[in-house]
C-alpha positions as a LaTeX table, in Angstrom:
\begin{tabular}{lrrr}
\hline
Residue & $x$ (\AA) & $y$ (\AA) & $z$ (\AA) \\
\hline
Unk1 & 113.88 & 195.14 & 102.45 \\
Unk2 & 117.08 & 195.56 & 102.18 \\
Unk3 & 118.09 & 197.56 & 98.96 \\
Unk4 & 121.72 & 198.21 & 98.27 \\
Unk5 & 121.62 & 201.85 & 97.59 \\
Unk6 & 124.00 & 201.75 & 94.20 \\
Unk7 & 121.93 & 199.45 & 92.48 \\
Unk8 & 117.73 & 199.86 & 93.24 \\
Unk9 & 115.34 & 197.50 & 93.83 \\
Unk10 & 112.42 & 196.12 & 95.11 \\
Unk11 & 111.07 & 192.93 & 97.51 \\
Unk12 & 106.99 & 193.50 & 97.36 \\
Unk13 & 106.85 & 192.95 & 102.02 \\
Unk14 & 106.22 & 194.56 & 104.41 \\
Unk15 & 108.94 & 193.98 & 107.21 \\
Unk16 & 107.30 & 196.02 & 110.51 \\
Unk17 & 107.27 & 194.21 & 114.69 \\
Unk18 & 105.72 & 193.95 & 116.69 \\
Unk19 & 106.87 & 196.78 & 118.74 \\
Unk20 & 105.59 & 200.12 & 117.92 \\
Unk21 & 106.95 & 203.94 & 119.17 \\
Unk22 & 104.16 & 206.52 & 118.52 \\
Unk23 & 101.67 & 205.21 & 115.61 \\
Unk24 & 104.32 & 203.06 & 113.72 \\
Unk25 & 105.52 & 199.60 & 114.34 \\
Unk26 & 109.11 & 199.03 & 114.35 \\
Unk27 & 110.80 & 197.14 & 111.27 \\
Unk28 & 110.98 & 192.85 & 112.25 \\
Unk29 & 114.92 & 193.08 & 112.61 \\
Unk30 & 114.86 & 189.31 & 112.89 \\
Unk31 & 114.14 & 189.64 & 108.61 \\
Unk32 & 117.53 & 188.28 & 106.41 \\
Unk33 & 116.79 & 191.60 & 104.90 \\
Unk34 & 116.83 & 194.46 & 107.34 \\
Unk35 & 120.38 & 193.65 & 109.19 \\
Unk36 & 121.20 & 195.91 & 112.69 \\
Unk37 & 124.59 & 195.57 & 114.89 \\
Unk38 & 125.83 & 193.03 & 116.33 \\
Unk39 & 129.49 & 191.33 & 117.56 \\
Unk40 & 130.31 & 188.49 & 115.70 \\
Unk41 & 129.56 & 184.83 & 116.75 \\
Unk42 & 133.31 & 184.06 & 115.32 \\
Unk43 & 136.12 & 185.15 & 114.17 \\
Unk44 & 136.76 & 186.30 & 109.51 \\
Unk45 & 138.62 & 182.80 & 110.08 \\
Unk46 & 135.98 & 180.95 & 111.90 \\
Unk47 & 133.80 & 182.34 & 108.78 \\
Unk48 & 135.51 & 181.42 & 105.87 \\
Unk49 & 135.86 & 177.71 & 107.45 \\
Unk50 & 131.62 & 177.61 & 107.74 \\
Unk51 & 131.19 & 179.25 & 104.48 \\
Unk52 & 133.22 & 176.99 & 102.95 \\
Unk53 & 131.34 & 174.07 & 104.96 \\
Unk54 & 128.27 & 175.72 & 103.37 \\
Unk55 & 129.00 & 176.09 & 100.75 \\
Unk56 & 129.95 & 172.58 & 100.30 \\
Unk57 & 126.44 & 171.40 & 101.81 \\
Unk58 & 124.42 & 173.32 & 100.39 \\
Unk59 & 125.81 & 171.86 & 96.51 \\
Unk60 & 125.59 & 168.46 & 97.95 \\
Unk61 & 122.08 & 168.79 & 98.97 \\
Unk62 & 121.55 & 170.88 & 95.34 \\
Unk63 & 120.20 & 174.07 & 97.27 \\
Unk64 & 122.43 & 177.43 & 95.99 \\
Unk65 & 122.51 & 180.98 & 97.40 \\
Unk66 & 119.32 & 181.76 & 99.16 \\
Unk67 & 117.69 & 178.64 & 97.85 \\
Unk68 & 118.97 & 177.38 & 101.62 \\
Unk69 & 119.10 & 178.50 & 104.90 \\
Unk70 & 121.58 & 177.78 & 106.35 \\
Unk71 & 123.16 & 180.21 & 103.65 \\
Unk72 & 120.99 & 182.83 & 104.76 \\
Unk73 & 121.97 & 182.83 & 108.52 \\
Unk74 & 125.11 & 182.90 & 107.70 \\
Unk75 & 124.98 & 186.19 & 105.32 \\
Unk76 & 123.22 & 188.22 & 108.19 \\
Unk77 & 125.26 & 186.66 & 110.41 \\
Unk78 & 127.82 & 187.81 & 109.41 \\
Unk79 & 126.94 & 191.16 & 107.35 \\
Unk80 & 125.16 & 192.44 & 110.19 \\
Unk81 & 129.16 & 192.89 & 111.96 \\
Unk82 & 128.91 & 195.75 & 110.23 \\
Unk83 & 125.65 & 197.00 & 109.88 \\
Unk84 & 124.92 & 200.44 & 111.44 \\
Unk85 & 123.18 & 200.08 & 114.87 \\
Unk86 & 119.49 & 200.79 & 112.26 \\
Unk87 & 117.94 & 199.73 & 115.80 \\
Unk88 & 118.72 & 202.45 & 117.91 \\
Unk89 & 119.21 & 204.91 & 114.31 \\
Unk90 & 115.56 & 203.82 & 113.88 \\
Unk91 & 114.24 & 204.58 & 118.15 \\
Unk92 & 116.16 & 207.26 & 118.18 \\
Unk93 & 114.83 & 208.83 & 114.72 \\
Unk94 & 111.42 & 207.88 & 115.16 \\
Unk95 & 111.52 & 209.07 & 118.89 \\
Unk96 & 111.80 & 212.78 & 117.84 \\
Unk97 & 109.84 & 212.89 & 115.46 \\
Unk98 & 107.18 & 212.28 & 118.05 \\
Unk99 & 108.83 & 214.88 & 119.76 \\
Unk100 & 108.56 & 217.44 & 117.51 \\
Unk101 & 104.89 & 218.76 & 117.30 \\
Unk102 & 104.21 & 220.42 & 114.83 \\
Unk103 & 103.34 & 219.43 & 112.28 \\
Unk104 & 104.89 & 218.40 & 108.78 \\
Unk105 & 103.40 & 218.71 & 104.42 \\
Unk106 & 101.08 & 216.55 & 103.60 \\
Unk107 & 102.08 & 216.42 & 100.30 \\
Unk108 & 106.42 & 216.18 & 99.74 \\
Unk109 & 107.70 & 218.93 & 98.28 \\
Unk110 & 109.11 & 216.84 & 94.85 \\
Unk111 & 112.57 & 219.48 & 94.47 \\
Unk112 & 113.28 & 218.60 & 98.75 \\
Unk113 & 112.99 & 215.35 & 97.75 \\
Unk114 & 115.29 & 214.90 & 95.06 \\
Unk115 & 117.60 & 217.07 & 96.46 \\
Unk116 & 117.74 & 214.67 & 100.30 \\
Unk117 & 116.32 & 217.06 & 102.65 \\
Unk118 & 112.85 & 215.90 & 103.66 \\
Unk119 & 113.68 & 213.93 & 106.12 \\
Unk120 & 110.02 & 213.61 & 107.16 \\
Unk121 & 106.60 & 213.66 & 106.45 \\
Unk122 & 104.23 & 213.33 & 109.01 \\
Unk123 & 101.03 & 214.98 & 110.05 \\
Unk124 & 99.22 & 215.94 & 113.95 \\
Unk125 & 100.47 & 211.72 & 114.64 \\
Unk126 & 100.78 & 210.00 & 111.67 \\
Unk127 & 104.17 & 209.60 & 110.49 \\
Unk128 & 103.04 & 208.79 & 105.86 \\
Unk129 & 107.68 & 209.02 & 104.84 \\
Unk130 & 110.70 & 209.51 & 107.70 \\
Unk131 & 114.02 & 208.14 & 106.45 \\
Unk132 & 117.01 & 207.59 & 108.90 \\
Unk133 & 121.18 & 208.09 & 108.42 \\
Unk134 & 124.30 & 206.96 & 110.39 \\
Unk135 & 126.99 & 208.76 & 110.84 \\
Unk136 & 128.04 & 208.14 & 107.67 \\
Unk137 & 125.24 & 210.14 & 106.66 \\
Unk138 & 124.99 & 207.28 & 104.31 \\
Unk139 & 120.24 & 206.35 & 104.64 \\
Unk140 & 119.95 & 203.18 & 106.49 \\
Unk141 & 116.26 & 202.73 & 106.37 \\
Unk142 & 113.01 & 204.92 & 104.85 \\
Unk143 & 109.98 & 203.82 & 105.64 \\
Unk144 & 106.61 & 204.27 & 103.80 \\
Unk145 & 103.07 & 204.25 & 104.32 \\
Unk146 & 102.70 & 201.83 & 106.86 \\
Unk147 & 106.02 & 199.53 & 104.95 \\
Unk148 & 110.37 & 199.23 & 105.68 \\
Unk149 & 113.28 & 199.44 & 103.43 \\
Unk150 & 116.72 & 199.01 & 104.50 \\
Unk151 & 119.00 & 199.91 & 102.82 \\
Unk152 & 122.35 & 198.15 & 102.37 \\
Unk153 & 125.73 & 200.32 & 103.24 \\
Unk154 & 128.54 & 200.11 & 101.33 \\
Unk155 & 130.42 & 198.58 & 104.02 \\
Unk156 & 127.12 & 196.26 & 104.63 \\
Unk157 & 127.97 & 195.56 & 100.59 \\
Unk158 & 131.31 & 194.70 & 100.94 \\
Unk159 & 130.85 & 191.55 & 103.10 \\
Unk160 & 128.36 & 190.33 & 101.66 \\
Unk161 & 130.23 & 190.64 & 98.60 \\
Unk162 & 132.86 & 188.51 & 100.45 \\
Unk163 & 130.89 & 186.28 & 101.33 \\
Unk164 & 129.17 & 185.28 & 97.82 \\
Unk165 & 132.65 & 185.20 & 96.56 \\
Unk166 & 133.81 & 182.89 & 99.08 \\
Unk167 & 130.95 & 180.72 & 98.98 \\
Unk168 & 130.85 & 180.60 & 95.33 \\
Unk169 & 133.73 & 179.90 & 94.89 \\
Unk170 & 133.45 & 176.87 & 97.69 \\
Unk171 & 130.40 & 175.88 & 95.87 \\
Unk172 & 131.08 & 175.92 & 91.95 \\
Unk173 & 134.56 & 173.34 & 94.04 \\
Unk174 & 132.56 & 171.19 & 94.95 \\
Unk175 & 130.32 & 170.98 & 92.53 \\
Unk176 & 133.54 & 170.71 & 90.08 \\
Unk177 & 134.80 & 168.01 & 92.61 \\
Unk178 & 131.40 & 165.58 & 92.37 \\
Unk179 & 130.69 & 165.67 & 88.76 \\
Unk180 & 134.60 & 163.92 & 88.13 \\
Unk181 & 133.75 & 161.53 & 91.31 \\
Unk182 & 131.07 & 161.01 & 88.73 \\
Unk183 & 132.47 & 161.24 & 85.22 \\
Unk184 & 135.40 & 159.05 & 87.00 \\
Unk185 & 132.80 & 156.45 & 87.83 \\
Unk186 & 130.86 & 155.93 & 84.53 \\
Unk187 & 134.14 & 155.75 & 83.46 \\
Unk188 & 135.76 & 153.00 & 85.36 \\
Unk189 & 132.37 & 151.19 & 84.64 \\
Unk190 & 132.75 & 150.46 & 81.44 \\
Unk191 & 136.74 & 150.98 & 80.99 \\
Unk192 & 135.16 & 147.42 & 83.28 \\
Unk193 & 132.33 & 146.23 & 80.83 \\
Unk194 & 135.11 & 145.94 & 78.37 \\
Unk195 & 137.09 & 144.18 & 79.98 \\
Unk196 & 135.10 & 141.46 & 81.65 \\
Unk197 & 134.22 & 140.55 & 77.76 \\
Unk198 & 137.06 & 140.47 & 76.27 \\
\hline
\end{tabular}
């Protein structure tokens, strides 16, 4: 799941892939909520055009945002261009954790946790909790008792908000156009009926 750092919410599902590093399964990077750095599939101008076209298509199909697979694919592609390299950050972090042979305390000190000093909790080869940070110091993922959580960076959240703005405007414009056409069609039918009866 992907969580914005300043608008924390949670979705209850596992995001583990099939590969493992040590005893920890890797995240599922194909999941909609778990992005890692990818090269842009197109220019920002082409993305904008694709977002507008997707919004029009979704509006005519009666879908909105995440109800549409096309929208979800666009969001993932668009946001991933500014995502941190989570795959590499997590792989390097887990490798370092498993190289450290010193067991970490099984229970976390609440004060250290609240102050952000706890990075992982490990006993022997069992990792029950780990946090992963990018070069800006932003937490980008955490692992806890078999579950991965992705935290949106400021850049990812801004890019996703930008996409929503483009999409919502195009979707609303398409809805207004459809309403106008429907209204004109029903008005034309009424006037035509009146003229025929006179």
